Short mmCIF file of C-alpha atoms in Angstrom, two decimals:
data_model
loop_
_atom_site.label_atom_id
_atom_site.label_comp_id
_atom_site.label_asym_id
_atom_site.label_seq_id
_atom_site.Cartn_x
_atom_site.Cartn_y
_atom_site.Cartn_z
CA MET J 214 0.90 49.67 45.58
CA PRO J 215 -1.65 50.17 42.82
CA ILE J 216 -4.93 48.48 43.19
CA ASP J 217 -5.76 46.13 40.34
CA ASN J 218 -9.44 45.94 39.90
CA LYS J 219 -9.13 44.56 36.40
CA GLY J 220 -6.69 41.80 37.04
CA THR J 221 -7.43 38.23 36.28
CA ASN J 222 -7.35 35.36 38.63
CA ASN J 223 -4.27 33.71 37.21
CA GLY J 224 -2.03 36.60 38.17
CA LEU J 225 -2.16 38.60 34.97
CA ARG J 226 -2.30 42.21 35.84
CA SER J 227 -3.93 45.05 33.97
CA LEU J 228 -1.98 47.48 31.88
CA THR J 229 -2.96 50.24 34.31
CA TRP J 230 -1.43 48.33 37.10
CA TYR J 231 1.77 47.77 35.24
CA CYS J 232 1.99 51.44 34.28
CA GLN J 233 1.41 52.62 37.85
CA ARG J 234 4.07 50.29 39.05
CA VAL J 235 6.53 51.60 36.55
CA ALA J 236 5.64 55.18 37.48
CA ILE J 237 6.17 54.44 41.17
CA ASN J 238 9.53 52.98 40.38
CA HIS J 239 10.49 56.17 38.59
CA LEU J 240 8.98 58.86 40.79
CA ASP J 241 11.96 61.13 40.60
CA SER J 242 11.70 61.12 36.81
CA ILE J 243 8.16 62.39 36.90
CA CYS J 244 8.08 66.11 36.24
CA SER J 245 4.37 66.75 36.39
CA VAL J 246 1.06 64.89 36.66
CA GLU J 247 -1.01 67.70 35.16
CA GLY J 248 -3.97 66.40 33.20
CA LEU J 249 -3.96 63.04 34.85
CA PRO J 250 -7.05 62.07 36.75
CA PHE J 251 -6.34 62.01 40.45
CA PRO J 252 -7.68 58.49 41.05
CA LEU J 253 -5.09 57.17 38.62
CA ILE J 254 -2.16 58.96 40.24
CA LYS J 255 -3.32 58.75 43.81
CA CYS J 256 -1.39 55.57 44.45
CA ILE J 257 1.60 57.14 42.77
CA LEU J 258 1.38 60.24 44.94
CA GLU J 259 0.93 58.21 48.05
CA ALA J 260 4.17 56.52 47.24
CA CYS J 261 5.93 59.87 46.92
CA SER J 262 7.99 61.50 49.64
CA ALA J 263 7.02 64.79 51.13
CA ASP J 264 9.48 66.65 48.96
CA THR J 265 8.37 64.90 45.73
CA LEU J 266 4.77 65.47 46.57
CA LEU J 267 5.49 69.07 47.24
CA ARG J 268 7.28 69.32 43.94
CA LEU J 269 4.52 67.60 42.03
CA GLU J 270 1.99 69.86 43.71
CA GLN J 271 3.95 72.86 42.68
CA ALA J 272 4.20 71.45 39.13
CA SER J 273 0.51 70.43 39.01
CA PRO J 274 -1.52 72.92 41.01
CA THR J 275 -4.72 71.15 40.09
CA ILE J 276 -3.92 68.36 42.46
CA GLN J 277 -3.29 70.54 45.48
CA SER J 278 -6.86 70.43 46.55
CA GLU J 279 -6.92 66.74 46.39
CA THR J 280 -3.66 65.89 48.17
CA ASN J 281 -4.84 66.49 51.75
CA GLU J 282 -5.47 62.86 52.23
CA VAL J 283 -2.06 62.13 50.88
CA TRP J 284 -0.52 64.46 53.40
CA ARG J 285 -2.50 62.85 56.13
CA LYS J 286 -1.08 59.54 55.20
CA LEU J 287 2.36 61.04 55.15
CA CYS J 288 1.93 62.37 58.69
CA GLU J 289 0.70 58.99 59.80
CA ASN J 290 3.65 57.21 58.31
CA THR J 291 6.34 59.76 59.31
CA TYR J 292 5.40 61.01 62.76
CA LYS J 293 4.04 58.01 64.57
CA GLN J 294 4.14 59.64 67.98
CA PHE J 295 2.03 62.46 66.71
CA TRP J 296 -0.36 60.03 65.04
CA SER J 297 -0.78 58.05 68.20
CA ASP J 298 -1.65 61.22 70.05
CA TYR J 299 -4.07 62.16 67.30
CA GLU J 300 -5.76 58.80 67.45
CA LEU J 301 -6.16 59.24 71.17
CA ARG J 302 -8.12 62.35 70.36
CA ARG J 303 -5.80 64.61 72.20
CA PHE J 304 -6.29 67.30 69.58
CA GLU J 305 -8.63 68.02 66.66
CA GLU J 306 -8.15 67.14 63.05
CA PRO J 307 -6.08 69.79 61.44
CA LYS J 308 -7.44 71.63 58.48
CA SER J 309 -4.41 71.05 56.42
CA TRP J 310 -2.43 68.03 56.91
CA LYS J 311 0.18 69.52 54.71
CA ALA J 312 0.80 72.38 57.15
CA THR J 313 0.71 70.00 60.04
CA PHE J 314 3.21 67.88 58.36
CA PHE J 315 5.64 70.74 57.91
CA GLU J 316 5.14 71.96 61.44
CA LEU J 317 5.97 68.57 62.73
CA ARG J 318 8.97 68.54 60.52
CA VAL J 319 10.25 71.80 61.95
CA GLN J 320 9.75 70.54 65.48
CA GLU J 321 11.59 67.37 64.68
CA ALA J 322 14.45 69.29 63.12
CA GLU J 323 14.77 71.44 66.22
CA LYS J 324 14.77 68.38 68.42
CA PHE J 325 17.43 66.74 66.33
CA ARG J 326 19.49 69.88 66.40
CA GLN J 327 19.38 69.97 70.18
CA LEU J 328 20.27 66.32 70.43
CA GLY J 329 23.10 66.77 67.98
CA ALA J 330 24.48 69.71 69.93
CA LYS J 331 24.35 67.72 73.13
CA LEU J 332 26.08 64.77 71.53
CA ARG J 333 28.70 67.03 70.01
CA SER J 334 29.43 68.64 73.35
CA GLN J 335 29.71 65.27 75.05
CA ARG J 336 32.00 64.03 72.35
CA ALA J 337 34.12 67.16 72.56
CA GLU J 338 34.44 66.75 76.32
CA HIS J 339 35.41 63.14 75.89
CA GLU J 340 37.98 64.04 73.28
CA GLU J 341 39.35 66.77 75.48
CA ARG J 342 39.71 64.43 78.39
CA ARG J 343 41.40 61.90 76.19
CA LYS J 344 43.80 64.47 74.82
CA GLU J 345 44.74 65.59 78.29
CA LYS J 346 45.81 62.09 79.14
CA GLU J 347 47.76 61.70 75.94
CA VAL J 348 51.49 62.11 75.78
CA LYS J 349 52.27 65.50 74.35
CA TYR J 350 55.35 66.33 72.39
CA SER J 351 56.64 69.80 72.85
CA GLY J 352 59.87 71.62 72.49
CA LEU J 353 59.65 73.10 75.95
CA LEU J 354 62.02 71.95 78.60
CA PRO J 355 60.62 70.01 81.52
CA PRO J 356 60.29 71.87 84.78
CA PRO J 357 63.42 71.82 86.86
CA LYS J 358 63.59 69.08 89.40
CA ARG J 359 62.97 69.92 92.96
CA GLN J 360 66.13 70.15 94.94
CA ARG J 361 66.44 67.28 97.34
CA THR J 362 66.80 68.42 100.89
CA SER J 363 69.38 66.43 102.80
CA THR J 364 68.31 64.55 105.90
CA TRP J 365 71.08 66.20 107.83
CA GLY J 366 69.55 69.57 107.36
CA GLN J 367 71.82 70.82 104.65
CA SER J 368 70.69 73.72 102.56
CA SER J 369 69.14 73.02 99.21
CA ALA J 370 70.81 75.93 97.51
CA PRO J 371 72.41 75.21 94.15
CA LYS J 372 75.87 73.92 94.66
CA THR J 373 78.95 74.88 92.80
CA LEU J 374 80.97 72.35 90.92
CA PHE J 375 83.43 72.06 93.74
CA GLU J 376 80.72 71.49 96.29
CA LYS J 377 79.09 68.91 94.11
CA ALA J 378 82.35 67.03 93.68
CA ARG J 379 83.02 67.13 97.38
CA SER J 380 79.61 65.89 98.33
CA LYS J 381 79.79 63.16 95.76
CA THR J 382 83.16 61.91 97.00
CA ALA J 383 81.82 61.93 100.53
CA GLN J 384 78.91 59.84 99.43
CA ILE J 385 81.19 57.44 97.64
CA GLN J 386 83.40 57.09 100.68
CA LYS J 387 80.43 56.46 102.86
CA GLY J 388 79.18 53.89 100.48
CA VAL J 389 82.48 52.14 100.10
CA TYR J 390 83.46 52.00 103.72
CA ALA J 391 80.04 51.70 105.23
CA ALA J 392 80.06 47.98 104.95
CA THR J 393 83.33 47.77 106.73
CA ARG J 394 81.99 49.74 109.60
CA ILE J 395 78.94 47.69 110.04
CA LEU J 396 80.58 44.38 110.55
CA PRO J 397 84.20 43.71 111.20
CA PRO J 398 85.82 41.27 108.87
CA MET J 399 86.04 37.75 109.99
CA PRO J 400 89.40 36.94 111.46
CA GLN J 401 91.21 34.63 109.18
CA TYR J 402 92.61 31.47 110.38
CA LYS J 403 96.30 31.68 110.93
CA ASN J 404 97.40 33.41 107.80
CA TYR J 405 100.33 34.93 109.53
CA SER J 406 103.36 33.54 111.32
CA THR J 407 104.64 34.56 114.66
CA MET J 408 108.10 34.76 116.00
CA LEU J 409 107.36 32.54 118.90
CA PRO J 410 107.99 28.85 118.51
CA PRO J 411 104.99 26.58 118.26
CA ARG J 412 103.82 24.76 121.29
CA THR J 413 104.32 21.08 121.56
CA VAL J 414 101.61 18.53 121.31
CA SER J 415 101.75 17.76 124.97
CA ALA J 416 100.73 21.36 125.60
CA LYS J 417 103.24 21.82 128.26
CA PRO J 418 103.44 25.22 129.78
CA LEU J 419 106.18 27.32 128.41
CA LEU J 420 106.95 28.69 131.77
CA PRO J 421 109.55 26.67 133.52
CA THR J 422 108.57 24.37 136.30
CA SER J 423 110.46 23.82 139.47
CA ARG J 424 113.66 22.15 138.56
CA PRO J 425 117.11 22.18 139.84
CA ALA J 426 118.85 25.23 138.63
CA VAL J 427 121.69 24.86 136.27
CA THR J 428 123.99 27.63 135.55
CA ILE J 429 124.77 27.95 131.91
CA PRO J 430 127.00 30.58 130.61
CA VAL J 431 125.34 32.06 127.57
CA ALA J 432 126.75 35.16 126.10
CA SER J 433 130.18 36.04 125.16
CA THR J 434 131.56 39.28 126.21
CA LEU J 435 134.48 41.35 125.47
CA LEU J 436 137.05 41.02 128.18
CA LYS J 437 139.72 43.46 128.62
CA ILE J 438 142.42 41.36 130.14
CA THR J 439 145.95 42.47 130.47
CA ALA J 440 148.63 40.31 129.11
CA PRO J 441 150.36 39.35 132.33
CA ALA J 442 147.12 38.51 134.01
CA LEU J 443 146.15 36.38 131.11
CA ARG J 444 149.44 34.57 131.09
CA SER J 445 149.07 33.78 134.71
CA GLN J 446 145.63 32.42 134.14
CA MET J 447 146.72 30.46 131.20
CA SER J 448 149.36 28.72 133.17
CA LEU J 449 146.86 27.62 135.73
CA THR J 450 144.24 26.34 133.43
CA THR J 451 145.75 24.00 130.98
CA SER J 452 142.91 21.87 129.77
CA ALA J 453 139.21 22.21 129.28
CA PRO J 454 136.85 19.72 130.68
CA SER J 455 136.00 16.86 128.39
CA PRO J 456 132.56 16.00 127.27
CA ALA J 457 132.61 12.84 129.35
CA SER J 458 133.38 14.71 132.44
CA SER J 459 130.77 17.23 131.61
CA SER J 460 128.17 14.55 131.21
CA SER J 461 129.25 12.83 134.41
CA SER J 462 128.82 15.96 136.46
CA PRO J 463 125.63 17.49 135.27
CA ASN J 464 125.24 19.67 138.31
CA ARG J 465 128.51 21.38 137.96
CA SER J 466 128.05 25.03 138.39
CA SER J 467 131.43 26.23 137.36
CA SER J 468 131.92 27.47 133.96
CA SER J 469 134.74 26.76 131.75
CA ILE J 470 135.79 29.00 129.07
CA ALA J 471 137.76 27.92 126.19
CA THR J 472 139.38 30.93 124.86
CA SER J 473 140.56 31.30 121.42
CA ILE J 474 142.39 34.25 120.19
CA PRO J 475 141.43 34.90 116.65
CA SER J 476 143.91 36.82 114.62
CA SER J 477 141.62 38.64 112.35
CA THR J 478 138.65 36.49 111.61
CA PRO J 479 135.73 35.79 113.87
CA SER J 480 135.18 32.43 115.30
CA THR J 481 133.29 29.86 113.39
CA SER J 482 130.94 27.10 114.58
CA PRO J 483 131.55 26.87 118.26
CA THR J 484 130.79 23.54 119.80
CA PRO J 485 129.31 22.99 123.22
CA SER J 486 132.35 21.16 124.46
CA THR J 487 135.64 21.52 122.82
CA PRO J 488 138.78 19.78 123.55
CA ALA J 489 141.65 21.66 124.97
CA THR J 490 143.52 23.79 122.64
CA THR J 491 146.94 25.03 122.88
CA PRO J 492 146.90 28.60 123.85
CA SER J 493 147.88 30.84 121.07
CA PRO J 494 150.06 33.79 121.52
CA ILE J 495 148.28 36.61 123.33
CA PRO J 496 147.89 39.75 121.30
CA GLN J 497 149.43 42.86 122.52
CA SER J 498 146.21 44.81 122.36
CA GLY J 499 144.90 42.90 125.33
CA ILE J 500 141.40 42.42 123.95
CA ILE J 501 140.19 38.93 123.92
CA THR J 502 136.97 37.80 122.50
CA VAL J 503 135.30 34.92 124.12
CA THR J 504 133.49 32.93 121.56
CA LYS J 505 133.32 29.33 122.55
CA ILE J 506 130.94 28.41 125.18
CA MET J 507 130.48 25.17 126.94
CA VAL J 508 127.02 24.31 127.87
CA PRO J 509 126.67 21.28 130.12
CA LYS J 510 123.69 19.12 129.55
CA PRO J 511 120.94 19.60 132.09
CA ALA J 512 119.97 16.86 134.52
CA PRO J 513 117.45 14.39 133.18
CA ARG J 514 113.96 14.82 134.60
CA THR J 515 111.76 12.03 135.85
CA SER J 516 108.25 13.41 135.48
CA PRO J 517 108.23 14.65 131.93
CA PRO J 518 108.45 12.12 129.14
CA LEU J 519 111.74 11.68 127.52
CA ASP J 520 110.52 12.42 124.00
CA THR J 521 109.33 15.92 124.91
CA VAL J 522 112.51 16.74 126.74
CA SER J 523 114.62 15.64 123.88
CA LYS J 524 112.50 17.62 121.51
CA ARG J 525 112.83 20.70 123.58
CA GLN J 526 116.50 20.29 123.90
CA ARG J 527 116.84 19.70 120.23
CA TYR J 528 114.92 22.85 119.55
CA MET J 529 116.41 25.04 122.21
CA ASP J 530 120.01 24.01 121.99
CA PRO J 531 120.68 25.39 118.58
CA VAL J 532 119.34 28.75 119.69
CA LEU J 533 122.22 29.60 121.96
CA PRO J 534 124.99 28.91 119.48
CA GLN J 535 123.07 30.85 116.89
CA LEU J 536 122.80 33.79 119.20
CA ALA J 537 126.44 33.55 119.96
CA ARG J 538 127.27 33.54 116.33
CA LYS J 539 125.04 36.48 115.75
CA TYR J 540 126.58 38.55 118.43
CA ALA J 541 130.00 37.58 117.33
CA ARG J 542 129.20 38.73 113.88
CA ARG J 543 127.95 42.01 115.16
CA GLU J 544 131.00 42.56 117.19
CA ALA J 545 133.18 41.87 114.25
CA VAL J 546 131.33 44.40 112.20
CA MET J 547 131.60 46.95 114.92
CA ARG J 548 135.25 46.25 115.29
CA GLU J 549 135.84 46.84 111.69
CA ARG J 550 134.03 50.11 111.82
CA GLY J 551 135.89 51.12 114.89
CA LEU J 552 132.85 51.38 117.04
CA ASP J 553 133.70 48.67 119.49
CA LYS J 554 134.10 49.66 123.07
CA PRO J 555 135.34 47.78 126.07
CA SER J 556 132.63 46.37 128.15
CA SER J 557 132.48 45.07 131.65
CA THR J 558 134.35 41.97 132.60
CA SER J 559 131.46 40.07 134.02
CA THR J 560 129.93 37.43 131.92
CA ILE J 561 126.33 37.23 131.51
CA THR J 562 124.81 34.26 133.11
CA GLN J 563 121.25 33.54 133.62
CA THR J 564 119.64 31.18 135.88
CA ILE J 565 117.06 29.36 133.97
CA ALA J 566 115.14 26.35 134.97
CA SER J 567 116.37 23.24 133.27
CA GLY J 568 114.60 22.47 130.08
CA SER J 569 113.70 26.03 129.24
CA PRO J 570 115.67 28.20 126.95
CA THR J 571 117.32 31.41 127.99
CA PRO J 572 115.32 34.46 127.23
CA LYS J 573 116.49 35.76 123.99
CA PRO J 574 116.67 39.42 123.24
CA PRO J 575 113.91 40.82 121.23
CA PRO J 576 114.57 40.41 117.60
CA SER J 577 115.84 43.38 115.79
CA ARG J 578 113.08 44.86 113.84
CA LYS J 579 112.96 47.58 111.40
CA PRO J 580 110.71 50.32 112.51
CA ASP J 581 108.86 50.24 109.22
CA THR J 582 107.99 46.57 109.30
CA VAL J 583 105.09 45.62 111.42
CA LEU J 584 103.84 42.25 112.25
CA PHE J 585 100.66 41.31 110.56
CA MET J 586 97.85 42.42 112.69
CA PRO J 587 94.26 41.76 111.92
CA ARG J 588 92.27 44.80 111.34
CA HIS J 589 89.92 44.17 114.13
CA ARG J 590 92.61 44.42 116.78
CA ALA J 591 93.01 47.75 118.38
CA SER J 592 96.02 49.82 117.77
CA SER J 593 96.91 49.47 121.43
CA GLN J 594 97.57 45.80 120.90
CA LEU J 595 100.16 46.39 118.31
CA PRO J 596 103.60 45.41 119.44
CA SER J 597 105.75 48.24 120.67
CA ARG J 598 108.37 49.33 118.33
CA PRO J 599 111.93 49.41 119.39
CA THR J 600 112.96 52.80 120.61
CA ALA J 601 116.49 52.77 119.31
CA ARG J 602 118.32 50.77 116.77
CA MET R 64 -42.09 44.79 10.26
CA ASP R 65 -43.04 43.80 13.67
CA GLN R 66 -40.75 40.78 13.94
CA ASP R 67 -37.35 41.15 15.45
CA VAL R 68 -34.53 40.71 13.02
CA GLU R 69 -31.94 38.40 14.31
CA MET R 70 -28.68 40.09 14.16
CA PRO R 71 -25.91 38.02 12.82
CA ASP R 72 -23.17 36.93 15.41
CA LYS R 73 -20.68 39.60 14.87
CA GLY R 74 -18.33 38.39 17.54
CA ALA R 75 -17.49 35.24 15.67
CA GLU R 76 -17.07 37.12 12.51
CA LEU R 77 -15.04 39.77 14.26
CA ALA R 78 -12.68 37.26 15.71
CA GLU R 79 -11.41 36.33 12.28
CA ASP R 80 -11.43 39.76 10.82
CA TRP R 81 -8.58 42.09 10.88
CA VAL R 82 -8.86 45.39 12.60
CA CYS R 83 -6.76 48.35 11.61
CA MET R 84 -5.60 50.70 14.31
CA THR R 85 -3.94 53.93 13.29
CA SER R 86 -2.11 56.63 15.25
CA PRO R 87 -1.91 60.33 14.46
CA ASP R 88 1.80 60.11 13.70
CA GLY R 89 1.05 57.62 10.85
CA PHE R 90 1.51 54.28 12.55
CA THR R 91 -0.97 51.51 11.62
CA PHE R 92 -1.45 48.34 13.49
CA LEU R 93 -3.40 45.40 12.06
CA VAL R 94 -4.64 43.08 14.72
CA LYS R 95 -7.01 40.22 14.77
CA GLY R 96 -10.48 40.92 15.88
CA LYS R 97 -10.14 38.54 18.83
CA VAL R 98 -7.06 40.49 20.00
CA ALA R 99 -8.76 43.84 19.56
CA VAL R 100 -11.81 42.81 21.60
CA VAL R 101 -9.55 42.27 24.66
CA SER R 102 -9.95 45.98 25.09
CA GLY R 103 -13.41 46.72 26.38
CA THR R 104 -13.59 50.01 24.55
CA LEU R 105 -12.59 48.48 21.26
CA LYS R 106 -15.00 45.61 21.77
CA ASN R 107 -17.84 48.02 22.26
CA SER R 108 -16.74 50.02 19.26
CA LEU R 109 -16.44 47.00 17.01
CA THR R 110 -19.70 45.42 18.09
CA SER R 111 -21.85 48.41 18.56
CA GLY R 112 -22.81 48.91 14.99
CA LEU R 113 -20.93 52.12 14.80
CA GLU R 114 -18.80 53.17 11.91
CA GLU R 115 -15.78 51.36 13.40
CA SER R 116 -17.67 48.10 13.23
CA GLN R 117 -18.33 48.62 9.58
CA THR R 118 -14.95 49.85 8.52
CA LYS R 119 -12.85 47.91 11.04
CA LEU R 120 -10.70 50.99 11.41
CA ILE R 121 -9.82 52.41 14.81
CA VAL R 122 -8.32 55.85 14.89
CA MET R 123 -6.35 56.37 18.02
CA THR R 124 -5.23 59.64 19.53
CA GLU R 125 -2.19 58.24 21.23
CA ARG R 126 1.20 58.36 19.74
CA GLY R 127 2.43 55.48 17.68
CA VAL R 128 4.75 54.35 20.53
CA VAL R 129 1.96 54.27 23.01
CA ALA R 130 -0.49 52.67 20.51
CA GLY R 131 2.04 49.99 19.67
CA LYS R 132 2.58 49.21 23.35
CA LEU R 133 -1.11 49.11 23.83
CA VAL R 134 -1.55 46.68 20.94
CA GLU R 135 1.32 44.64 22.32
CA TYR R 136 -0.42 44.36 25.63
CA LEU R 137 -3.63 43.35 23.89
CA ALA R 138 -1.80 40.51 22.24
CA HIS R 139 -0.03 39.63 25.54
CA LYS R 140 -3.30 39.47 27.32
CA SER R 141 -5.10 37.51 24.60
CA ILE R 142 -2.39 34.82 24.99
CA TYR R 143 -2.09 34.61 28.83
CA GLU R 144 -5.64 35.34 29.95
CA LYS R 145 -6.69 31.76 29.40
CA GLU R 146 -7.25 29.67 32.47
CA GLY R 147 -4.30 27.54 33.62
CA ALA R 148 -1.60 29.64 32.01
CA THR R 149 1.62 29.49 33.95
CA ASP R 150 4.88 31.32 33.94
CA ILE R 151 3.41 34.64 32.89
CA PRO R 152 6.10 37.10 32.10
CA ASP R 153 6.13 40.47 33.75
CA PHE R 154 4.88 43.04 31.31
CA ALA R 155 6.19 45.91 33.45
CA GLU R 156 9.62 45.17 32.15
CA ARG R 157 8.44 45.87 28.67
CA VAL R 158 7.01 49.24 29.59
CA ALA R 159 9.37 52.18 29.15
CA PRO R 160 9.23 54.67 31.98
CA GLU R 161 9.02 57.56 29.51
CA ILE R 162 5.63 56.42 28.23
CA ALA R 163 4.37 55.03 31.50
CA LEU R 164 2.01 57.96 32.24
CA GLU R 165 0.68 58.16 28.65
CA LEU R 166 0.27 54.45 28.51
CA LEU R 167 -1.45 54.68 31.86
CA MET R 168 -3.91 57.13 30.40
CA ALA R 169 -4.39 55.01 27.26
CA ALA R 170 -4.78 51.91 29.31
CA ASP R 171 -7.35 53.63 31.40
CA TYR R 172 -9.20 54.85 28.27
CA TYR R 173 -9.15 51.53 26.43
CA GLU R 174 -9.96 49.67 29.66
CA VAL R 175 -7.14 47.25 29.50
#
């Protein structure tokens, strides 16, 4: 700032001061200071930069000899580290502060250049590292995936389409049926029906207990009886036992057969005890079909309760007539087809404990139909199929 | 003539007189004597008994622009140099940068 030696006390400045201030404000507009006394422009030059001062010195050579102090001040203001060293008397006063100033400037430029290079390299490294981590878009295909080696030691060679399909289906099968192998399915509660009759509430054993045996004729057979023999028999036996007599003698072991000679139709609903029928004319063929069966009632038991016995009887009794009807039907069919054959004369009787039904033949079963069997049961437990039809 | 002749008070007379200031480019500035004596150089010239004091004519070597600014400052200063003046305007705003160095030289010569 210009020094105002002529200023007044109330703050009015001198014209010199005002002019110097205006000149300082417009240093770049000053072309030359030639002809100006140095004391007047000293404050102006001190306010100049090194480049302006150098320019003004070049434009006004007369001031070059007088600007050393100005350069000294410039060094003091610009390179403070150097000035501090100079004040500590580490080195002598240079002859030309102007030269010193420019030397210091060169050194500073070199230092800045080195720092800039270092910063640039660090920045470049940082950018490079950042770019490496970035996602890159390229038209190249990704590297082929590594072939998975199977745990079973299979080869990792590229498979053909057929091999791929086969392996895939094997995997699917393993996946689908793996669960079934791990745990067997829970057996369901009675979702199937059996052929056997249900047990009674009393939980009585099905096997017959010790009871007096009662002979009951069951099946009907084909008897090949000659006509004279039959006539002789017919004359002897004239009437069948009545139901009252049958009930009065429960332990009767003899059997009575009420024969009926059907003409062409099979017998219908046979009853356990039928009244006597007039013998019909005997056919000439000599084949008589026994259809009606009398089944005497078994002796009443003391130990078992009456309700269970009656239940059993009610359940079991219809079985025998049904079987008889069934077999009669079969025989009729066979007769029609011409497949019937004479059988033995003996009747089939079975000794069964009273109260228990006669063992029935196994039901005819088609070989294709199988009883429902839970999956968890072994195949050995499956019922045996009939060998012949 | 051994007795001293008392010179008349020229300052009082000068204060009311007009002074003519001319520039080489033909500009003439008439100022009051009390305004002109703000400049130390002009005061010495006008009170020294030189030709300028007789003729009241100051021939300046500065250009008319610079002389006019100089006269303007003389008037500015004659107004605000009194004690107790407040709100003094900044004369630097009235100085053009193109004439700052010439005005600086003139201001240094005329001791203003």
